[in-house]
Short mmCIF file of C-alpha atoms in Angstrom, two decimals:
data_model
loop_
_atom_site.label_atom_id
_atom_site.label_comp_id
_atom_site.label_asym_id
_atom_site.label_seq_id
_atom_site.Cartn_x
_atom_site.Cartn_y
_atom_site.Cartn_z
CA MET A 46 88.07 -14.51 -91.26
CA ARG A 47 87.13 -11.09 -89.82
CA LEU A 48 84.52 -8.51 -90.75
CA ILE A 49 83.64 -4.98 -89.67
CA HIS A 50 79.94 -4.25 -89.23
CA ILE A 51 78.76 -0.65 -89.68
CA SER A 52 75.16 0.54 -89.85
CA ASP A 53 72.70 3.44 -89.85
CA THR A 54 75.07 6.26 -90.73
CA HIS A 55 72.19 8.48 -91.96
CA LEU A 56 74.38 10.77 -94.05
CA GLY A 57 72.59 14.06 -94.72
CA PHE A 58 70.76 14.10 -91.39
CA SER A 59 70.56 17.60 -89.89
CA ALA A 60 68.94 19.15 -86.86
CA TYR A 61 68.80 22.41 -84.91
CA SER A 62 70.07 25.73 -86.23
CA LYS A 63 73.77 25.81 -85.26
CA LEU A 64 76.41 25.82 -87.99
CA ASP A 65 79.77 24.10 -87.92
CA PRO A 66 82.31 26.95 -87.55
CA ALA A 67 84.87 25.28 -89.83
CA GLU A 68 82.59 24.05 -92.63
CA GLY A 69 79.69 26.50 -92.42
CA ILE A 70 77.04 23.78 -92.66
CA ASN A 71 74.54 22.44 -90.14
CA GLN A 72 76.50 21.23 -87.12
CA ARG A 73 74.58 17.98 -86.69
CA GLU A 74 74.97 17.18 -90.36
CA MET A 75 78.71 17.65 -89.92
CA ASP A 76 78.69 15.49 -86.76
CA VAL A 77 77.12 12.66 -88.75
CA TYR A 78 79.77 12.94 -91.48
CA ARG A 79 82.57 12.89 -88.92
CA ALA A 80 81.14 9.81 -87.23
CA PHE A 81 81.08 7.88 -90.52
CA SER A 82 84.61 9.02 -91.32
CA GLN A 83 85.73 7.62 -87.96
CA ALA A 84 83.99 4.31 -88.74
CA VAL A 85 85.90 4.11 -92.02
CA ASP A 86 89.12 4.95 -90.14
CA VAL A 87 88.51 2.00 -87.80
CA ALA A 88 87.85 -0.37 -90.71
CA ILE A 89 91.01 0.65 -92.55
CA GLN A 90 93.10 0.43 -89.39
CA LEU A 91 91.83 -3.06 -88.42
CA LYS A 92 92.18 -4.44 -91.97
CA PRO A 93 89.33 -6.98 -91.88
CA ASP A 94 88.65 -9.41 -94.70
CA PHE A 95 85.51 -7.47 -95.55
CA VAL A 96 83.12 -4.74 -94.37
CA VAL A 97 79.33 -4.83 -94.22
CA HIS A 98 77.05 -1.81 -93.92
CA SER A 99 73.58 -3.01 -92.90
CA GLY A 100 71.45 -0.14 -94.20
CA ASP A 101 70.49 3.51 -94.00
CA LEU A 102 73.72 4.85 -95.44
CA PHE A 103 71.72 8.00 -96.24
CA ASP A 104 68.99 9.66 -94.20
CA THR A 105 66.66 10.14 -97.19
CA VAL A 106 65.84 8.51 -100.52
CA ARG A 107 67.05 11.59 -102.38
CA PRO A 108 70.10 12.80 -100.44
CA GLN A 109 71.55 16.21 -101.13
CA ASN A 110 74.70 16.51 -103.24
CA ARG A 111 76.88 17.15 -100.19
CA ALA A 112 75.85 13.85 -98.59
CA ILE A 113 76.39 11.95 -101.86
CA ASP A 114 79.82 13.52 -102.30
CA PHE A 115 80.84 12.63 -98.75
CA ALA A 116 79.61 9.04 -99.09
CA LEU A 117 81.58 8.63 -102.34
CA LYS A 118 84.78 9.91 -100.73
CA GLN A 119 84.47 7.50 -97.80
CA LEU A 120 83.65 4.51 -100.00
CA ILE A 121 86.58 5.38 -102.26
CA ARG A 122 88.80 5.20 -99.16
CA LEU A 123 87.54 1.67 -98.47
CA SER A 124 87.93 0.77 -102.13
CA GLU A 125 91.51 2.04 -102.31
CA ALA A 126 92.32 0.12 -99.12
CA GLY A 127 91.23 -3.03 -100.97
CA LEU A 128 88.45 -3.77 -98.48
CA GLU A 129 85.53 -5.71 -99.94
CA THR A 130 82.52 -3.68 -98.80
CA ILE A 131 78.91 -4.90 -98.97
CA LEU A 132 76.23 -2.31 -98.32
CA ILE A 133 72.47 -2.78 -98.44
CA SER A 134 69.78 -0.14 -98.72
CA GLY A 135 67.63 0.48 -95.63
CA ASN A 136 64.16 1.90 -95.25
CA HIS A 137 65.45 5.51 -95.26
CA SER A 138 67.22 5.10 -98.60
CA THR A 139 64.81 2.82 -100.47
CA PRO A 140 62.30 4.55 -102.79
CA ARG A 141 58.68 3.46 -102.50
CA LEU A 142 58.47 3.00 -106.28
CA ARG A 143 61.14 0.91 -108.00
CA GLU A 144 60.85 3.16 -111.06
CA THR A 145 62.34 5.99 -108.99
CA GLY A 146 65.73 4.31 -109.06
CA SER A 147 68.27 3.94 -106.28
CA ILE A 148 71.09 6.31 -105.40
CA PHE A 149 73.14 3.16 -104.73
CA ARG A 150 73.70 2.78 -108.48
CA ILE A 151 76.37 5.49 -108.41
CA PHE A 152 78.60 3.21 -106.31
CA GLU A 153 78.50 0.25 -108.70
CA HIS A 154 81.61 1.35 -110.62
CA LEU A 155 83.84 1.41 -107.52
CA PRO A 156 86.23 -1.56 -107.16
CA HIS A 157 85.51 -3.72 -104.07
CA ILE A 158 82.25 -1.86 -103.35
CA ARG A 159 79.12 -4.00 -103.69
CA PRO A 160 75.91 -1.98 -103.27
CA ILE A 161 72.78 -4.16 -102.89
CA HIS A 162 69.42 -2.46 -103.42
CA GLU A 163 67.24 -4.71 -105.60
CA PRO A 164 64.52 -6.58 -103.64
CA GLY A 165 65.38 -10.19 -102.90
CA ILE A 166 68.31 -12.18 -101.55
CA THR A 167 71.69 -11.47 -103.11
CA GLN A 168 74.44 -14.01 -102.50
CA LEU A 169 78.09 -13.00 -102.54
CA VAL A 170 81.24 -14.95 -101.77
CA VAL A 171 84.19 -13.33 -99.98
CA GLY A 172 87.04 -15.78 -99.47
CA ASP A 173 85.66 -18.78 -97.59
CA THR A 174 82.52 -16.88 -96.50
CA THR A 175 79.11 -16.72 -98.16
CA VAL A 176 77.22 -13.50 -97.50
CA GLN A 177 73.49 -13.32 -98.16
CA ALA A 178 72.30 -9.72 -98.28
CA ILE A 179 68.66 -8.65 -98.05
CA PRO A 180 68.03 -4.92 -98.64
CA HIS A 181 64.87 -3.19 -97.47
CA SER A 182 61.86 -4.42 -99.39
CA VAL A 183 58.08 -4.11 -99.18
CA THR A 184 57.23 -6.57 -101.96
CA PRO A 185 58.27 -9.21 -101.14
CA ASN A 186 58.40 -8.24 -97.49
CA LEU A 187 61.44 -8.85 -95.33
CA ALA A 188 59.77 -11.47 -93.11
CA GLU A 189 59.12 -13.59 -96.20
CA LEU A 190 62.66 -13.14 -97.52
CA ALA A 191 64.32 -13.83 -94.17
CA SER A 192 62.34 -17.07 -93.84
CA LYS A 193 63.74 -18.22 -97.21
CA ALA A 194 67.38 -17.34 -96.56
CA ARG A 195 69.44 -20.42 -95.74
CA ALA A 196 73.06 -20.84 -94.67
CA ARG A 197 75.05 -22.86 -97.22
CA GLY A 198 76.36 -26.17 -95.97
CA ASP A 199 79.28 -26.10 -98.42
CA SER A 200 80.54 -22.72 -97.14
CA LYS A 201 82.95 -22.51 -94.22
CA HIS A 202 81.26 -19.37 -92.89
CA ASN A 203 77.81 -17.91 -93.48
CA VAL A 204 76.76 -14.31 -92.87
CA LEU A 205 73.32 -12.73 -93.27
CA VAL A 206 72.93 -8.98 -93.72
CA LEU A 207 69.47 -7.51 -93.08
CA HIS A 208 67.85 -4.15 -92.31
CA ALA A 209 64.76 -4.75 -90.17
CA GLY A 210 63.19 -4.71 -86.75
CA VAL A 211 63.15 -7.98 -84.83
CA LEU A 212 60.15 -9.38 -82.97
CA GLY A 213 60.71 -11.97 -80.26
CA ALA A 214 60.89 -12.07 -76.48
CA ASP A 215 62.00 -8.44 -76.82
CA VAL A 216 61.03 -5.99 -79.55
CA PHE A 217 63.64 -4.05 -81.50
CA LYS A 218 61.90 -1.39 -83.58
CA MET A 219 62.21 2.31 -84.36
CA ASP A 220 58.43 2.80 -84.81
CA GLU A 221 58.90 4.40 -88.21
CA PHE A 222 56.18 4.47 -90.83
CA ASN A 223 57.82 2.19 -93.39
CA GLU A 224 59.86 -0.15 -91.20
CA GLN A 225 59.78 -3.91 -91.76
CA THR A 226 60.04 -6.56 -89.03
CA VAL A 227 61.09 -10.20 -88.95
CA PRO A 228 60.50 -12.88 -86.28
CA GLN A 229 63.56 -13.64 -84.17
CA GLU A 230 63.39 -17.36 -84.98
CA SER A 231 64.10 -16.64 -88.67
CA LEU A 232 67.64 -15.50 -87.69
CA ALA A 233 68.66 -18.66 -85.83
CA ASP A 234 69.29 -21.14 -88.65
CA GLY A 235 73.02 -21.86 -89.02
CA TRP A 236 74.40 -18.34 -89.43
CA ASP A 237 77.86 -17.60 -88.08
CA TYR A 238 76.85 -13.94 -87.87
CA VAL A 239 73.76 -11.88 -88.70
CA ALA A 240 74.56 -8.21 -89.34
CA LEU A 241 71.42 -6.26 -88.49
CA GLY A 242 70.58 -2.65 -89.27
CA HIS A 243 67.67 -0.36 -88.34
CA PHE A 244 67.67 -0.42 -84.51
CA HIS A 245 70.04 2.35 -83.39
CA SER A 246 71.54 0.72 -80.29
CA PHE A 247 74.32 -1.91 -80.20
CA ARG A 248 72.51 -5.07 -79.17
CA LYS A 249 72.84 -8.84 -79.40
CA ILE A 250 69.89 -10.94 -80.58
CA PRO A 251 70.59 -14.59 -79.68
CA PRO A 252 72.20 -16.66 -80.91
CA ASN A 253 74.52 -14.81 -83.32
CA ALA A 254 72.71 -11.68 -84.53
CA TYR A 255 73.84 -8.15 -83.67
CA TYR A 256 72.64 -4.63 -84.27
CA ALA A 257 75.73 -2.44 -84.73
CA GLY A 258 73.59 0.59 -83.88
CA SER A 259 73.82 3.99 -85.55
CA THR A 260 77.15 5.81 -85.73
CA GLU A 261 75.67 9.02 -84.27
CA ARG A 262 72.83 9.88 -81.91
CA MET A 263 69.72 10.90 -83.84
CA GLY A 264 67.41 11.87 -80.96
CA PHE A 265 67.03 11.95 -77.19
CA GLY A 266 65.87 8.33 -77.22
CA GLU A 267 69.54 7.56 -77.91
CA ALA A 268 71.00 9.82 -75.21
CA GLY A 269 73.69 8.00 -73.27
CA GLN A 270 74.12 5.25 -75.88
CA GLU A 271 77.62 4.46 -77.04
CA LYS A 272 78.02 4.64 -80.79
CA GLY A 273 80.49 2.60 -82.76
CA VAL A 274 81.24 -0.27 -85.11
CA VAL A 275 81.49 -4.03 -84.56
CA GLU A 276 84.46 -6.29 -85.27
CA VAL A 277 83.63 -9.97 -85.76
CA ASP A 278 85.97 -12.96 -85.89
CA LEU A 279 84.04 -15.69 -87.68
CA GLU A 280 86.48 -18.38 -86.57
CA SER A 281 86.23 -17.75 -82.82
CA HIS A 282 82.83 -15.98 -82.94
CA LYS A 283 84.38 -13.18 -80.89
CA VAL A 284 82.46 -9.92 -81.23
CA GLN A 285 84.09 -6.63 -80.21
CA PHE A 286 82.47 -3.20 -80.14
CA HIS A 287 84.70 -0.26 -81.10
CA PRO A 288 83.25 3.02 -79.79
CA LEU A 289 83.37 6.23 -81.82
CA LYS A 290 83.83 9.72 -80.39
CA VAL A 291 80.53 11.53 -80.97
CA ARG A 292 78.83 14.58 -79.50
CA ASP A 293 77.42 14.17 -76.00
CA MET A 294 73.64 14.13 -75.66
CA LEU A 295 72.19 14.58 -72.16
CA ASP A 296 68.57 13.88 -71.31
CA LEU A 297 68.45 15.17 -67.75
CA ASP A 298 66.26 13.60 -65.08
CA PRO A 299 62.85 15.32 -65.17
CA LEU A 300 62.30 18.11 -62.68
CA ASP A 301 59.12 17.46 -60.71
CA ALA A 302 57.56 20.87 -59.96
CA THR A 303 54.56 19.55 -58.00
CA GLY A 304 53.63 22.22 -55.44
CA SER A 305 56.56 24.47 -56.38
CA ALA A 306 56.40 28.21 -56.93
CA SER A 307 57.97 29.68 -60.06
CA SER A 308 60.99 30.96 -58.10
CA GLU A 309 61.61 27.48 -56.72
CA ILE A 310 61.38 25.94 -60.18
CA LEU A 311 63.89 28.46 -61.54
CA ARG A 312 66.28 27.81 -58.65
CA GLU A 313 66.09 24.02 -59.11
CA ALA A 314 66.67 24.35 -62.88
CA ARG A 315 69.71 26.59 -62.21
CA GLU A 316 71.15 24.06 -59.76
CA ARG A 317 70.61 21.17 -62.19
CA LEU A 318 72.26 22.90 -65.12
CA SER A 319 75.15 24.43 -63.18
CA ALA A 320 76.06 21.03 -61.70
CA ILE A 321 77.08 19.56 -65.07
CA ALA A 322 79.19 20.58 -68.03
CA ILE A 323 76.87 21.31 -70.96
CA ASP A 324 79.16 23.29 -73.29
CA ASP A 325 78.67 22.20 -76.94
CA LYS A 326 76.48 19.27 -75.86
CA ILE A 327 72.88 18.50 -76.79
CA VAL A 328 70.75 18.83 -73.66
CA ARG A 329 67.11 18.38 -72.73
CA LEU A 330 65.38 19.36 -69.50
CA VAL A 331 61.77 18.41 -68.85
CA ILE A 332 59.87 20.22 -66.08
CA ARG A 333 56.74 18.36 -65.06
CA ASN A 334 53.62 19.12 -63.08
CA VAL A 335 53.88 22.92 -63.19
CA ALA A 336 50.82 24.55 -61.65
CA GLN A 337 49.01 27.07 -63.84
CA ASP A 338 49.80 29.99 -61.53
CA ALA A 339 53.46 29.04 -61.39
CA LEU A 340 53.59 28.71 -65.17
CA ARG A 341 52.24 32.25 -65.66
CA SER A 342 55.08 33.74 -63.64
CA LEU A 343 57.82 31.27 -64.59
CA ASP A 344 60.77 33.01 -66.24
CA ILE A 345 61.14 30.59 -69.16
CA PRO A 346 63.66 32.83 -71.05
CA ALA A 347 65.89 32.80 -67.96
CA ILE A 348 65.87 28.98 -67.91
CA ARG A 349 66.73 28.93 -71.60
CA ARG A 350 69.66 31.26 -70.96
CA LEU A 351 70.98 28.75 -68.42
CA GLY A 352 71.38 26.30 -71.30
CA SER A 353 72.80 28.77 -73.81
CA SER A 354 76.30 27.25 -73.81
CA ALA A 355 74.94 23.93 -75.10
CA LEU A 356 74.97 23.26 -78.84
CA HIS A 357 71.22 22.75 -78.43
CA PHE A 358 69.16 23.16 -75.27
CA GLU A 359 65.64 21.79 -75.37
CA LEU A 360 63.27 22.81 -72.61
CA LYS A 361 59.91 21.15 -72.18
CA VAL A 362 57.47 22.44 -69.58
CA ASP A 363 54.42 20.29 -68.77
CA ARG A 364 51.69 22.02 -66.80
CA VAL A 365 49.19 20.46 -64.45
CA GLU A 366 45.64 20.56 -65.80
CA SER A 367 42.95 22.00 -63.59
CA GLU A 368 39.98 19.81 -62.64
CA ASP A 369 37.82 21.67 -65.14
CA GLU A 370 40.37 21.02 -67.91
CA GLN A 371 40.66 17.37 -67.01
CA SER A 372 36.90 16.93 -67.27
CA ALA A 373 36.69 18.73 -70.62
CA ALA A 374 36.99 16.85 -73.90
CA GLY A 375 40.64 16.41 -74.77
CA ASP A 376 40.26 17.48 -78.38
CA ALA A 377 38.58 20.73 -77.38
CA GLN A 378 41.37 21.74 -75.02
CA ILE A 379 43.77 24.46 -76.16
CA GLY A 380 47.15 23.96 -74.54
CA LEU A 381 50.57 25.44 -75.10
CA LEU A 382 51.23 26.39 -78.72
CA ALA A 383 53.99 23.79 -79.11
CA ASP A 384 51.76 21.02 -77.77
CA GLU A 385 48.97 21.98 -80.12
CA PHE A 386 51.36 22.02 -83.07
CA LYS A 387 52.53 18.49 -82.20
CA LYS A 388 48.91 17.31 -82.14
CA TYR A 389 48.31 18.93 -85.53
CA VAL A 390 51.42 17.36 -87.10
CA SER A 391 50.33 13.92 -85.87
CA THR A 392 47.24 14.20 -88.11
CA LEU A 393 49.22 14.92 -91.31
CA ASP A 394 49.68 12.30 -94.02
CA TYR A 395 53.48 12.25 -93.72
CA THR A 396 55.95 9.55 -92.74
CA ASP A 397 56.92 9.45 -89.08
CA ASP A 398 60.46 10.69 -89.75
CA LYS A 399 59.09 13.71 -91.67
CA LYS A 400 56.67 14.46 -88.83
CA SER A 401 59.49 14.30 -86.32
CA ARG A 402 61.66 16.56 -88.45
CA LEU A 403 58.84 19.10 -88.89
CA VAL A 404 58.25 19.25 -85.13
CA GLU A 405 61.98 19.49 -84.46
CA LEU A 406 62.35 22.46 -86.79
CA ALA A 407 59.21 24.30 -85.68
CA ILE A 408 59.31 23.92 -81.88
CA PRO A 409 62.09 26.51 -81.22
CA TYR A 410 60.12 29.16 -83.11
CA LEU A 411 56.86 28.30 -81.35
CA GLN A 412 58.55 28.36 -77.95
CA ARG A 413 59.85 31.86 -78.68
CA ASP A 414 56.28 32.96 -79.34
CA GLU A 415 55.19 31.46 -76.02
CA GLU A 416 57.81 33.47 -74.23
#
């Protein structure tokens, strides 16, 4: 008995201002679609007994029509291939009020597609395997539900599907406003496999729980991570990760500008960026400890031009505070415009993902003003 585990596809996610030349839509949105399409390709090619998607199919509760259309097309592919597919709603695609209704209802008519979005534990049987699926839920909370889920003794194989952070010897969280967490010990009771969603990196949680990770990189915290899907053999308990081809994201080692003149900083930045291939990649360079005098004369537009061949080049310059500034009250200090905007956004009554998106969209415009 084999399954394919996919998670955190975040259809509809977009970032930066570049457009896909073929489709004419946001390039990162298109990257996310292509990653999910690859995941479906892998599932169809490997022909497992069933597929599980452990949450955050969409990036928002109310996805745009394009994201819904793409999701339908991919799920129809799985349906026509005869692959039983169980998908649960995650925190990004679960409305705060049940009266709002779930977008998952539009998949209920598809043969072999089993969307689970109502709070609670839903039990499904696929062949000789019992799957217990727990979608994102606030009331009752996921810790309570996970503690009640039990593997069935009369089933040959038992699988739990859950979208949550895990708290144990290590912490697996995304630090999002509405995330739910469960204790690690609640996952250890007789399951042949626990398919986890929410944490974006492929990771094993002993004894038999795995995060598949997201299918695309959503931010620089995921730079360097492989993205893919997981194949599980419930007989042998063999777990195999199948990587997907996604856009490169490079978070370069910070440039320490302590004691450096502006010309030296520019030269070091040029050497760093010319030493690697950055074409069509997503790249960030952080320059730290820039003295105030050096910052005034630093040719920031020239550094940005060095990264112009990247799909997106993010430059962050952190200056050294003077002794007078360090002794002043932090809230009274007026720093770079982008830094002040980040502080302002942190005070808004928005979810963390909305705050991050607002900063992401605004920073390029604010940095142009600084130049």
